[in-house]
Tab-separated table of C-alpha atoms in Angstrom:
chain	number	residue	atom	x	y	z
A	271	MET	CA	-157.828	-19.201	70.722
A	272	ILE	CA	-155.609	-21.421	72.893
A	273	ASN	CA	-158.635	-23.530	73.859
A	274	LEU	CA	-159.474	-24.134	70.211
A	275	ILE	CA	-155.874	-25.087	69.364
A	276	TYR	CA	-155.805	-27.388	72.383
A	277	ILE	CA	-158.974	-29.246	71.361
A	278	ILE	CA	-157.801	-29.637	67.739
A	279	ILE	CA	-154.471	-31.167	68.799
A	280	LEU	CA	-156.153	-33.432	71.355
A	281	ALA	CA	-158.793	-34.562	68.860
A	282	PHE	CA	-156.095	-35.351	66.303
A	283	PHE	CA	-154.144	-37.362	68.877
A	284	ILE	CA	-157.244	-39.384	69.844
A	285	PHE	CA	-157.971	-39.992	66.151
A	286	LEU	CA	-154.418	-41.311	65.618
A	287	VAL	CA	-154.762	-43.776	68.493
A	288	TYR	CA	-158.160	-44.926	67.202
A	289	ILE	CA	-157.052	-45.635	63.626
A	290	SER	CA	-153.933	-47.329	64.994
A	291	GLY	CA	-156.015	-50.219	66.317
A	292	LYS	CA	-159.775	-50.097	65.798
A	293	ASN	CA	-160.152	-53.677	67.046
A	294	ASN	CA	-157.508	-53.516	69.760
A	295	ARG	CA	-159.012	-53.290	73.245
A	296	THR	CA	-155.953	-51.446	74.585
A	297	ASN	CA	-156.243	-48.763	71.899
A	298	LEU	CA	-159.992	-48.427	72.414
A	299	TRP	CA	-159.608	-47.879	76.165
A	300	CYS	CA	-156.928	-45.293	75.396
A	301	VAL	CA	-159.415	-43.531	73.105
A	302	CYS	CA	-162.113	-43.719	75.809
A	303	ALA	CA	-159.761	-42.189	78.387
A	304	GLY	CA	-158.715	-39.513	75.882
A	305	LEU	CA	-162.323	-38.549	75.162
A	306	LEU	CA	-163.060	-38.195	78.872
A	307	LEU	CA	-159.918	-36.126	79.429
A	308	SER	CA	-160.897	-33.894	76.492
A	309	LEU	CA	-163.925	-32.769	78.527
A	310	GLY	CA	-161.531	-30.523	80.450
A	311	ILE	CA	-160.875	-28.283	77.480
A	312	LEU	CA	-164.368	-28.778	75.990
A	313	LYS	CA	-166.088	-27.433	79.113
A	314	GLU	CA	-163.819	-24.380	79.096
A	315	LEU	CA	-164.450	-23.788	75.397
A	316	PHE	CA	-168.176	-24.241	75.926
A	317	TYR	CA	-168.533	-22.068	79.028
A	318	TYR	CA	-166.243	-19.176	78.154
A	319	ASN	CA	-166.519	-19.051	74.344
A	320	ILE	CA	-169.831	-20.585	73.247
A	321	VAL	CA	-172.168	-19.759	76.149
A	322	PRO	CA	-171.719	-15.943	75.851
A	323	TYR	CA	-172.774	-16.133	72.202
A	324	LEU	CA	-175.774	-18.367	73.013
A	325	GLN	CA	-176.844	-16.060	75.840
A	326	ALA	CA	-176.619	-13.080	73.520
A	327	GLN	CA	-179.073	-14.901	71.244
A	328	ASP	CA	-181.206	-15.810	74.283
A	329	LEU	CA	-180.736	-19.528	73.518
A	330	ILE	CA	-179.517	-20.696	76.923
A	331	SER	CA	-179.998	-19.610	80.516
A	332	ALA	CA	-177.209	-19.088	83.043
A	333	ARG	CA	-178.562	-21.979	85.139
A	334	ALA	CA	-178.532	-24.377	82.178
A	335	ALA	CA	-174.992	-23.326	81.276
A	336	ASP	CA	-173.847	-23.936	84.863
A	337	ASP	CA	-175.540	-27.354	84.900
A	338	ILE	CA	-173.877	-28.441	81.658
A	339	TYR	CA	-170.502	-27.188	82.909
A	340	SER	CA	-171.015	-29.060	86.209
A	341	VAL	CA	-171.891	-32.370	84.522
A	342	MET	CA	-168.909	-32.147	82.166
A	343	THR	CA	-166.598	-31.441	85.123
A	344	TRP	CA	-168.145	-34.359	87.057
A	345	MET	CA	-167.473	-36.749	84.163
A	346	LEU	CA	-163.907	-35.452	83.846
A	347	TYR	CA	-162.956	-35.620	87.528
A	348	ASP	CA	-164.830	-38.838	88.418
A	349	PHE	CA	-164.468	-40.985	85.301
A	350	ALA	CA	-161.358	-39.954	83.343
A	351	MET	CA	-158.624	-41.393	85.579
A	352	ALA	CA	-160.632	-44.585	86.181
A	353	ALA	CA	-160.734	-45.078	82.396
A	354	CYS	CA	-157.008	-44.339	82.254
A	355	VAL	CA	-156.298	-47.110	84.768
A	356	VAL	CA	-158.416	-49.602	82.780
A	357	PHE	CA	-156.371	-48.613	79.711
A	358	ALA	CA	-153.176	-49.202	81.715
A	359	MET	CA	-154.462	-52.610	82.832
A	360	ASN	CA	-154.994	-53.616	79.209
A	361	PHE	CA	-151.548	-52.224	78.421
A	362	ALA	CA	-150.119	-54.503	81.154
A	363	GLY	CA	-152.108	-57.554	79.964
A	364	LEU	CA	-154.245	-57.941	83.099
A	365	PRO	CA	-157.420	-59.096	81.274
A	366	GLN	CA	-155.520	-62.252	80.214
A	367	HIS	CA	-153.291	-62.801	83.250
A	368	ARG	CA	-155.352	-61.410	86.148
A	369	PRO	CA	-158.989	-61.150	85.037
A	370	ARG	CA	-160.292	-60.972	88.615
A	371	VAL	CA	-158.144	-57.923	89.349
A	372	TYR	CA	-159.194	-56.359	86.049
A	373	TYR	CA	-162.939	-56.745	86.579
A	374	GLY	CA	-162.643	-56.189	90.315
A	375	PHE	CA	-161.109	-52.758	89.734
A	376	GLN	CA	-163.954	-51.783	87.419
A	377	ILE	CA	-166.486	-52.740	90.094
A	378	GLY	CA	-164.495	-50.953	92.796
A	379	SER	CA	-164.063	-47.773	90.764
A	380	ALA	CA	-167.795	-47.732	89.962
A	381	PHE	CA	-168.470	-47.895	93.711
A	382	CYS	CA	-166.034	-45.023	94.394
A	383	ILE	CA	-167.657	-42.923	91.652
A	384	LEU	CA	-171.065	-43.581	93.211
A	385	LEU	CA	-169.854	-42.421	96.642
A	386	LEU	CA	-168.244	-39.302	95.176
A	387	SER	CA	-171.427	-38.544	93.207
A	388	LEU	CA	-173.493	-38.781	96.397
A	389	ARG	CA	-171.077	-36.450	98.203
A	390	PHE	CA	-170.737	-34.045	95.261
A	391	PRO	CA	-173.829	-34.393	92.988
A	392	PRO	CA	-173.145	-33.812	89.283
A	393	LEU	CA	-175.408	-30.747	88.999
A	394	GLU	CA	-173.749	-29.141	92.014
A	395	PHE	CA	-170.166	-29.725	90.950
A	396	ARG	CA	-169.473	-26.116	89.970
A	397	ILE	CA	-170.760	-24.843	93.327
A	398	HIS	CA	-168.578	-27.276	95.289
A	399	GLN	CA	-165.646	-26.569	93.003
A	400	THR	CA	-165.670	-22.844	93.830
A	401	GLU	CA	-167.030	-22.800	97.403
A	402	ASP	CA	-166.219	-26.094	99.156
A	403	PRO	CA	-162.529	-26.695	100.107
A	404	SER	CA	-163.232	-30.365	100.879
A	405	PHE	CA	-164.168	-30.867	97.221
A	406	TRP	CA	-160.552	-30.535	96.152
A	407	TYR	CA	-159.249	-32.723	98.984
A	408	PHE	CA	-161.570	-35.604	98.058
A	409	LEU	CA	-161.167	-35.315	94.287
A	410	SER	CA	-157.410	-34.752	94.446
A	411	THR	CA	-156.849	-37.790	96.663
A	412	TYR	CA	-159.004	-39.952	94.387
A	413	ASN	CA	-157.353	-38.838	91.126
A	414	LEU	CA	-153.770	-38.792	92.408
A	415	ILE	CA	-154.132	-42.338	93.751
A	416	LEU	CA	-155.440	-43.470	90.360
A	417	GLY	CA	-152.556	-41.593	88.727
A	418	ALA	CA	-150.077	-43.504	90.882
A	419	VAL	CA	-151.746	-46.823	89.983
A	420	PHE	CA	-151.650	-45.854	86.297
A	421	THR	CA	-147.925	-45.070	86.478
A	422	PHE	CA	-147.189	-48.274	88.422
A	423	LEU	CA	-148.997	-50.381	85.789
A	424	PHE	CA	-147.146	-48.712	82.925
A	425	ILE	CA	-143.725	-49.104	84.503
A	426	GLY	CA	-144.508	-52.659	85.620
A	427	ALA	CA	-145.596	-53.636	82.102
A	428	ILE	CA	-142.287	-52.366	80.712
A	429	LEU	CA	-140.150	-54.100	83.352
A	430	LYS	CA	-141.959	-57.447	82.998
A	431	GLU	CA	-141.920	-57.506	79.209
A	432	GLN	CA	-139.368	-60.039	77.956
A	433	ASP	CA	-139.752	-59.526	74.233
A	434	HIS	CA	-137.384	-56.798	73.044
A	435	THR	CA	-139.679	-55.481	70.285
A	436	ALA	CA	-142.766	-55.319	72.508
A	437	LYS	CA	-140.745	-53.692	75.317
A	438	LYS	CA	-139.502	-50.992	72.947
A	439	GLN	CA	-143.074	-50.307	71.831
A	440	LYS	CA	-144.254	-50.015	75.427
A	441	ILE	CA	-141.447	-47.604	76.287
A	442	LEU	CA	-142.367	-45.421	73.315
A	443	VAL	CA	-146.056	-45.463	74.257
A	444	SER	CA	-145.139	-44.471	77.823
A	445	ILE	CA	-143.081	-41.529	76.547
A	446	ILE	CA	-146.095	-40.343	74.537
A	447	ILE	CA	-148.796	-40.906	77.184
A	448	LEU	CA	-147.263	-40.193	80.591
A	449	PRO	CA	-146.001	-36.552	80.282
A	450	PRO	CA	-149.323	-34.844	79.320
A	451	LEU	CA	-151.302	-36.946	81.812
A	452	MET	CA	-148.914	-36.297	84.719
A	453	TYR	CA	-148.846	-32.576	83.866
A	454	TRP	CA	-152.659	-32.451	83.926
A	455	LEU	CA	-152.833	-34.222	87.287
A	456	ALA	CA	-150.249	-31.889	88.811
A	457	THR	CA	-151.742	-28.632	87.506
A	458	ILE	CA	-155.294	-29.566	88.546
A	459	PHE	CA	-155.107	-31.765	91.642
A	460	ILE	CA	-152.029	-30.287	93.298
A	461	VAL	CA	-152.324	-26.611	92.348
A	462	HIS	CA	-156.025	-26.240	93.291
A	463	PRO	CA	-155.986	-27.909	96.745
A	464	LEU	CA	-152.963	-25.747	97.655
A	465	MET	CA	-154.926	-22.689	96.469
A	466	LEU	CA	-152.104	-21.497	94.213
A	467	THR	CA	-154.465	-19.127	92.441
A	468	ARG	CA	-151.842	-17.552	90.203
A	469	TYR	CA	-151.235	-20.988	88.655
A	470	PHE	CA	-154.886	-22.005	88.143
A	471	LYS	CA	-154.549	-21.672	84.360
A	472	LEU	CA	-151.209	-23.455	84.242
A	473	TRP	CA	-152.978	-26.531	82.836
A	474	GLN	CA	-153.220	-24.714	79.492
A	475	GLY	CA	-149.474	-25.237	79.110
A	476	ASN	CA	-150.333	-28.838	78.380
A	477	VAL	CA	-151.109	-27.768	74.818
A	478	LEU	CA	-147.371	-27.457	74.159
A	479	ILE	CA	-146.607	-30.862	75.702
A	480	LEU	CA	-149.446	-32.447	73.753
A	481	PHE	CA	-148.252	-30.849	70.511
A	482	ILE	CA	-144.749	-32.283	71.046
A	483	CYS	CA	-146.253	-35.713	71.809
A	484	VAL	CA	-148.297	-35.664	68.580
A	485	ILE	CA	-145.207	-34.732	66.540
A	486	LEU	CA	-143.253	-37.514	68.273
A	487	TYR	CA	-146.101	-39.958	67.644
A	488	LEU	CA	-146.115	-39.148	63.930
A	489	TYR	CA	-142.330	-39.407	63.715
A	490	ILE	CA	-142.186	-42.821	65.406
A	491	ALA	CA	-145.162	-44.052	63.368
A	492	SER	CA	-143.392	-43.063	60.148
A	493	LYS	CA	-140.164	-44.838	61.136
A	494	GLU	CA	-141.237	-48.118	62.757
A	495	GLY	CA	-144.897	-47.925	63.758
A	496	LEU	CA	-146.560	-47.159	67.084
A	497	MET	CA	-149.568	-48.674	68.836
A	498	GLY	CA	-150.405	-50.589	65.680
A	499	LEU	CA	-150.029	-47.908	62.994
A	500	LYS	CA	-147.438	-47.200	60.344
A	501	LEU	CA	-148.019	-44.145	58.215
A	502	ASN	CA	-147.974	-46.290	55.075
A	503	ILE	CA	-151.281	-47.667	56.472
A	504	GLU	CA	-149.687	-50.988	57.344
A	505	ASN	CA	-151.633	-52.145	60.411
A	506	PHE	CA	-150.183	-54.530	62.958
A	507	THR	CA	-151.031	-55.540	66.536
A	508	TRP	CA	-148.659	-53.786	68.925
A	509	ASP	CA	-149.287	-55.150	72.457
A	510	SER	CA	-147.480	-58.122	74.047
A	511	GLY	CA	-150.444	-60.487	73.742
A	512	ASN	CA	-150.111	-60.558	69.897
A	513	GLU	CA	-146.622	-59.509	68.855
A	514	PHE	CA	-145.605	-58.768	65.313
A	515	VAL	CA	-146.159	-62.291	63.964
A	516	ASN	CA	-147.985	-61.355	60.787
A	517	ARG	CA	-145.270	-59.091	59.399
A	518	ASN	CA	-143.608	-60.756	56.436
A	519	ALA	CA	-144.916	-64.182	57.569
A	520	GLU	CA	-146.439	-65.046	54.203
A	521	LEU	CA	-143.262	-64.070	52.350
A	522	THR	CA	-141.098	-66.181	54.674
A	523	VAL	CA	-143.383	-69.208	54.401
A	524	HIS	CA	-143.480	-68.920	50.616
A	525	MET	CA	-139.669	-68.774	50.443
A	526	LEU	CA	-139.198	-71.783	52.763
A	527	LYS	CA	-141.723	-73.878	50.863
A	528	ASN	CA	-139.936	-73.175	47.581
A	529	TYR	CA	-136.671	-74.385	49.089
A	530	THR	CA	-138.244	-77.513	50.587
A	531	VAL	CA	-139.699	-78.468	47.205
A	532	LYS	CA	-136.233	-78.205	45.636
A	533	LEU	CA	-134.620	-80.186	48.474
A	534	ASN	CA	-137.253	-82.924	48.237
A	535	TRP	CA	-136.581	-83.196	44.499
A	536	CYS	CA	-132.831	-83.467	45.146
A	537	ILE	CA	-133.332	-86.149	47.820
A	538	SER	CA	-135.602	-88.141	45.512
A	539	ASN	CA	-132.961	-88.098	42.747
A	540	LEU	CA	-130.166	-88.991	45.170
A	541	LYS	CA	-132.166	-91.970	46.409
A	542	GLN	CA	-132.395	-93.361	42.895
A	543	HIS	CA	-128.624	-93.022	42.352
A	544	VAL	CA	-127.736	-94.537	45.748
A	545	LEU	CA	-130.112	-97.503	45.347
A	546	LYS	CA	-128.410	-98.394	42.049
A	547	ASP	CA	-125.229	-99.203	43.959
A	548	SER	CA	-126.624	-100.300	47.340
A	549	ASP	CA	-129.613	-102.156	48.756
A	550	ALA	CA	-130.056	-99.795	51.716
A	551	LEU	CA	-130.130	-96.035	52.088
A	552	PRO	CA	-127.745	-94.301	54.534
A	553	PRO	CA	-129.450	-93.025	57.748
A	554	GLU	CA	-128.713	-89.449	56.690
A	555	PHE	CA	-131.576	-89.671	54.173
A	556	GLU	CA	-134.097	-90.308	56.954
A	557	ILE	CA	-132.701	-87.356	58.941
A	558	MET	CA	-133.026	-85.039	55.926
A	559	GLU	CA	-136.578	-86.168	55.169
A	560	ARG	CA	-137.665	-85.771	58.781
A	561	SER	CA	-136.093	-82.299	58.930
A	562	LEU	CA	-137.881	-81.221	55.768
A	563	LEU	CA	-141.171	-82.544	57.122
A	564	GLY	CA	-140.582	-80.460	60.270
A	565	ILE	CA	-139.992	-77.337	58.157
A	566	GLN	CA	-143.188	-77.996	56.187
A	567	ASN	CA	-145.196	-78.433	59.403
A	568	TYR	CA	-143.717	-75.218	60.765
A	569	CYS	CA	-144.639	-73.316	57.580
A	570	ASP	CA	-148.205	-74.632	57.752
A	571	ARG	CA	-148.545	-73.534	61.366
A	572	VAL	CA	-147.142	-70.034	60.771
A	573	LYS	CA	-149.305	-69.532	57.690
A	574	LYS	CA	-152.387	-70.626	59.591
A	575	TYR	CA	-151.642	-68.267	62.468
A	576	SER	CA	-150.843	-65.236	60.305
A	577	GLN	CA	-154.006	-65.448	58.205
A	578	GLN	CA	-156.926	-63.163	58.948
A	579	LEU	CA	-159.792	-65.099	60.491
A	580	THR	CA	-163.268	-64.890	59.007
A	581	LEU	CA	-166.014	-66.364	61.142
A	582	VAL	CA	-168.665	-68.595	59.581
A	583	GLU	CA	-171.101	-68.555	62.466
A	584	SER	CA	-174.110	-70.660	63.280
A	585	TRP	CA	-175.941	-71.974	66.331
A	586	ALA	CA	-174.197	-75.078	67.660
A	587	SER	CA	-174.624	-77.357	70.646
A	588	PRO	CA	-171.578	-77.001	72.945
A	589	ASP	CA	-171.053	-80.783	73.110
A	590	SER	CA	-170.710	-80.891	69.309
A	591	LEU	CA	-167.699	-78.572	69.389
A	592	TYR	CA	-165.099	-80.832	70.950
A	593	PRO	CA	-163.518	-83.712	69.006
A	594	PHE	CA	-164.872	-87.190	69.653
A	595	TYR	CA	-161.921	-89.427	70.439
A	596	SER	CA	-162.910	-92.975	69.619
A	597	SER	CA	-159.290	-94.131	69.750
A	598	ASP	CA	-157.693	-94.504	73.166
A	599	SER	CA	-154.287	-93.896	71.575
A	600	VAL	CA	-155.137	-90.214	71.118
A	601	LEU	CA	-155.868	-89.785	74.822
A	602	ASP	CA	-152.865	-91.956	75.681
A	603	GLY	CA	-154.839	-93.973	78.212
A	604	ASN	CA	-156.231	-90.927	80.045
A	605	THR	CA	-159.939	-90.401	80.724
A	606	LEU	CA	-161.932	-87.606	79.094
A	607	THR	CA	-165.159	-86.629	80.862
A	608	CYS	CA	-167.505	-84.083	79.311
A	609	HIS	CA	-170.500	-82.468	81.020
A	610	LEU	CA	-171.878	-79.653	78.887
A	611	ASN	CA	-175.292	-78.012	79.013
A	612	GLN	CA	-177.605	-79.798	76.571
A	613	GLU	CA	-180.316	-77.138	76.766
A	614	ILE	CA	-178.432	-74.261	75.181
A	615	LEU	CA	-176.891	-73.374	71.829
A	616	LEU	CA	-173.807	-71.231	71.233
A	617	TYR	CA	-173.533	-68.798	68.317
A	618	CYS	CA	-170.019	-69.358	67.010
A	619	ASP	CA	-167.836	-70.713	64.231
A	620	PRO	CA	-168.016	-74.458	65.005
A	621	LEU	CA	-164.945	-75.400	62.942
A	622	LEU	CA	-162.710	-72.837	64.627
A	623	LEU	CA	-163.942	-73.779	68.102
A	624	HIS	CA	-163.326	-77.419	67.219
A	625	GLU	CA	-159.684	-76.426	66.662
A	626	ILE	CA	-159.544	-74.744	70.085
A	627	PHE	CA	-160.858	-77.873	71.797
A	628	HIS	CA	-158.435	-80.046	69.862
A	629	ASN	CA	-155.479	-77.830	70.867
A	630	LEU	CA	-156.439	-77.644	74.541
A	631	ILE	CA	-157.180	-81.364	74.853
A	632	ALA	CA	-153.905	-82.218	73.106
A	633	ASN	CA	-152.075	-79.915	75.548
A	634	ALA	CA	-153.830	-81.619	78.466
A	635	VAL	CA	-152.741	-85.055	77.196
A	636	ASP	CA	-149.157	-83.756	76.912
A	637	ALA	CA	-149.313	-82.412	80.474
A	638	LEU	CA	-150.535	-85.775	81.759
A	639	ARG	CA	-147.841	-87.601	79.774
A	640	ILE	CA	-145.125	-85.372	81.284
A	641	SER	CA	-146.482	-85.999	84.798
A	642	GLY	CA	-145.857	-89.718	84.269
A	643	ASN	CA	-149.322	-90.720	85.486
A	644	LYS	CA	-152.608	-91.471	83.815
A	645	GLY	CA	-155.167	-88.894	84.760
A	646	GLU	CA	-158.398	-87.098	84.004
A	647	ILE	CA	-159.480	-84.422	81.548
A	648	TYR	CA	-162.751	-82.678	82.360
A	649	ILE	CA	-164.853	-80.432	80.109
A	650	THR	CA	-167.563	-78.463	81.922
A	651	ASP	CA	-169.538	-75.278	81.336
A	652	TYR	CA	-171.188	-72.598	83.427
A	653	ILE	CA	-173.353	-69.535	82.831
A	654	ASP	CA	-172.032	-66.661	84.917
A	655	SER	CA	-175.048	-64.366	85.139
A	656	ARG	CA	-173.162	-61.797	87.236
A	657	ARG	CA	-170.424	-61.273	84.647
A	658	LYS	CA	-172.805	-62.013	81.751
A	659	LYS	CA	-170.475	-64.707	80.461
A	660	TYR	CA	-170.781	-68.259	79.213
A	661	LEU	CA	-167.759	-70.262	80.347
A	662	ILE	CA	-166.409	-73.591	79.082
A	663	THR	CA	-163.544	-75.063	81.102
A	664	ILE	CA	-161.062	-77.757	80.010
A	665	ARG	CA	-159.257	-78.997	83.120
A	666	ASP	CA	-156.585	-81.661	83.529
A	667	THR	CA	-154.782	-83.300	86.449
A	668	GLY	CA	-151.392	-83.105	84.767
A	669	ILE	CA	-148.056	-81.553	85.598
A	670	GLY	CA	-149.323	-77.943	85.803
A	671	MET	CA	-147.269	-74.813	85.102
A	672	GLU	CA	-145.074	-72.497	87.115
A	673	LYS	CA	-146.223	-68.889	87.497
A	674	GLU	CA	-143.403	-67.523	85.326
A	675	HIS	CA	-144.672	-69.562	82.344
A	676	LEU	CA	-148.301	-68.452	82.693
A	677	ARG	CA	-147.655	-64.860	81.677
A	678	HIS	CA	-146.027	-65.968	78.412
A	679	ILE	CA	-148.143	-68.891	77.182
A	680	PHE	CA	-150.188	-66.744	74.778
A	681	GLU	CA	-147.102	-65.194	73.214
A	682	PRO	CA	-146.353	-66.520	69.714
A	683	TYR	CA	-143.439	-68.994	69.545
A	684	TYR	CA	-143.273	-69.391	73.330
A	685	THR	CA	-143.349	-73.066	74.297
A	686	THR	CA	-142.237	-75.217	77.216
A	687	LYS	CA	-142.220	-78.334	75.023
A	688	ALA	CA	-139.064	-78.374	72.919
A	689	THR	CA	-140.116	-80.920	70.294
A	690	GLU	CA	-140.228	-81.024	66.496
A	691	THR	CA	-144.009	-80.584	66.466
A	692	ASN	CA	-144.440	-77.845	69.090
A	693	PHE	CA	-143.827	-74.322	67.789
A	694	GLY	CA	-145.613	-72.212	70.406
A	695	LEU	CA	-148.417	-71.134	68.050
A	696	GLY	CA	-151.318	-73.259	69.294
A	697	LEU	CA	-152.419	-71.164	72.275
A	698	PRO	CA	-151.919	-67.785	70.519
A	699	TYR	CA	-154.062	-69.127	67.682
A	700	CYS	CA	-156.738	-70.217	70.175
A	701	MET	CA	-156.721	-66.761	71.772
A	702	LYS	CA	-156.979	-65.174	68.329
A	703	ILE	CA	-160.111	-67.244	67.621
A	704	MET	CA	-161.652	-66.338	70.992
A	705	GLU	CA	-160.966	-62.631	70.500
A	706	LYS	CA	-162.702	-62.882	67.132
A	707	HIS	CA	-165.715	-64.207	69.089
A	708	ALA	CA	-165.435	-61.179	71.448
A	709	GLY	CA	-164.230	-63.583	74.137
A	710	SER	CA	-161.040	-64.582	75.893
A	711	ILE	CA	-159.201	-67.492	77.511
A	712	GLU	CA	-158.563	-67.500	81.254
A	713	VAL	CA	-155.889	-69.793	82.693
A	714	LYS	CA	-155.298	-71.224	86.152
A	715	SER	CA	-152.537	-73.666	86.939
A	716	THR	CA	-150.947	-75.265	89.991
A	717	PRO	CA	-147.574	-77.021	89.621
A	718	HIS	CA	-147.925	-80.826	89.894
A	719	ALA	CA	-151.720	-80.493	90.300
A	720	GLY	CA	-153.024	-79.538	86.856
A	721	SER	CA	-154.261	-76.668	84.716
A	722	SER	CA	-157.609	-75.287	83.621
A	723	PHE	CA	-158.319	-73.249	80.506
A	724	THR	CA	-161.634	-71.391	80.510
A	725	LEU	CA	-163.182	-70.151	77.266
A	726	SER	CA	-165.151	-67.018	78.110
A	727	PHE	CA	-167.941	-65.977	75.706
A	728	PRO	CA	-170.365	-63.033	76.021
A	729	ALA	CA	-173.657	-64.373	77.388
A	730	LYS	CA	-175.476	-62.837	74.409
A	731	ARG	CA	-173.962	-65.620	72.275
A	732	ILE	CA	-176.090	-68.332	73.929
A	733	ARG	CA	-179.786	-69.132	73.588
A	734	LYS	CA	-182.118	-71.757	74.905
A	735	ARG	CA	-182.341	-74.560	72.376
A	736	GLU	CA	-186.082	-74.133	71.898
A	737	ALA	CA	-185.649	-70.389	71.205
A	738	VAL	CA	-183.643	-71.072	68.043
A	739	SER	CA	-185.587	-72.067	64.955
A	740	ASP	CA	-184.543	-75.173	63.019
A	741	GLU	CA	-183.554	-73.213	59.920
A	742	ASN	CA	-180.971	-71.281	61.935
A	743	LEU	CA	-179.216	-74.419	63.164
């Protein structure tokens, strides 16, 4: 009975995380890790509750039951904590800030799993589990190390988070996730190697911890939302890469625009009265008009960012996606050099990618202007067959960025350029477009040497030009 209760609570918890953010990579990796961890209770339910019934009906042999149990245990012990660490990496924002570490870990963990599988083959897992003491030493070391990495990433993500709202969310998620996972690691990979046989079933106590976590999850979700879900079915993005920008944005913009219309009407009437008695307007009128124009620009930017994106996709040549600057005034005297592959087409929304190029090139021009020197802007592309990615890089030789700025540049409203036209929404909007294309933006920057922004698309989005029919262009 306890196994059945355990699996129901765990399944409900995984379901909550999934509906909290179906399109959020952090949530999806959490679901993946949860499904792998659920194999622990599923194999027990299968072997001790279902198999006896099937054997009574002569539907399964003892050897087949042992093999299934062994494979499920192999997946649990070899894959679950690796998936947990990938979830923690997404939680800490590594795919955006340290993509090499993120993908490098996945390659490294796959190699470790291969070595463990050669040492303890999946179909022999149950035999090693009960008869080979070295089994527990190897598996415990592997899982406890991954558990330590997981905890380090979670705590590090909380400590590094500057935004108060996002930090609070991450603390709450940690309170929900860490206790049941740490309890499982301790009761399996500490108790078994030490041969504390009287405590071998202590892991079942996790059902109580998990039940409390589910209740806490529901309570927090009903009060302020957690991992992207409020129980009134109001969905929002919860991780630091896309903070709660969309909440009430449309209402705020609508209110501000109503006020600006009234103020513009008042200024227009005041101008007529003042000009009756004087030939020139006081300078305060220009200040008011410029301020109102700034508010209108801000409203337009916020509205644009908060809207849901709908892709209108077609096959497009990469060199048709960036703006053609015929006027040197736009580039401010800098040189733009573009070398893009003419033999391929990219399946994308050309208008939205045009906006990305415009934003990144404008940022590059700003960086060159701040450096005080005329410089170069380069646009190049590359097909990374190993990672199965198509990469477009916009690189400049401008002022560059310090490391402390890099981790924040995709956060809404964060900007290093305190001007009337820079609101810190350009790069978050670009990332939002790339995520809609199942891609990302990778950034490298060296102070006083320049920056490079790489648009990373799945390789399946490109085709040879001759492979695409004319009607699809």
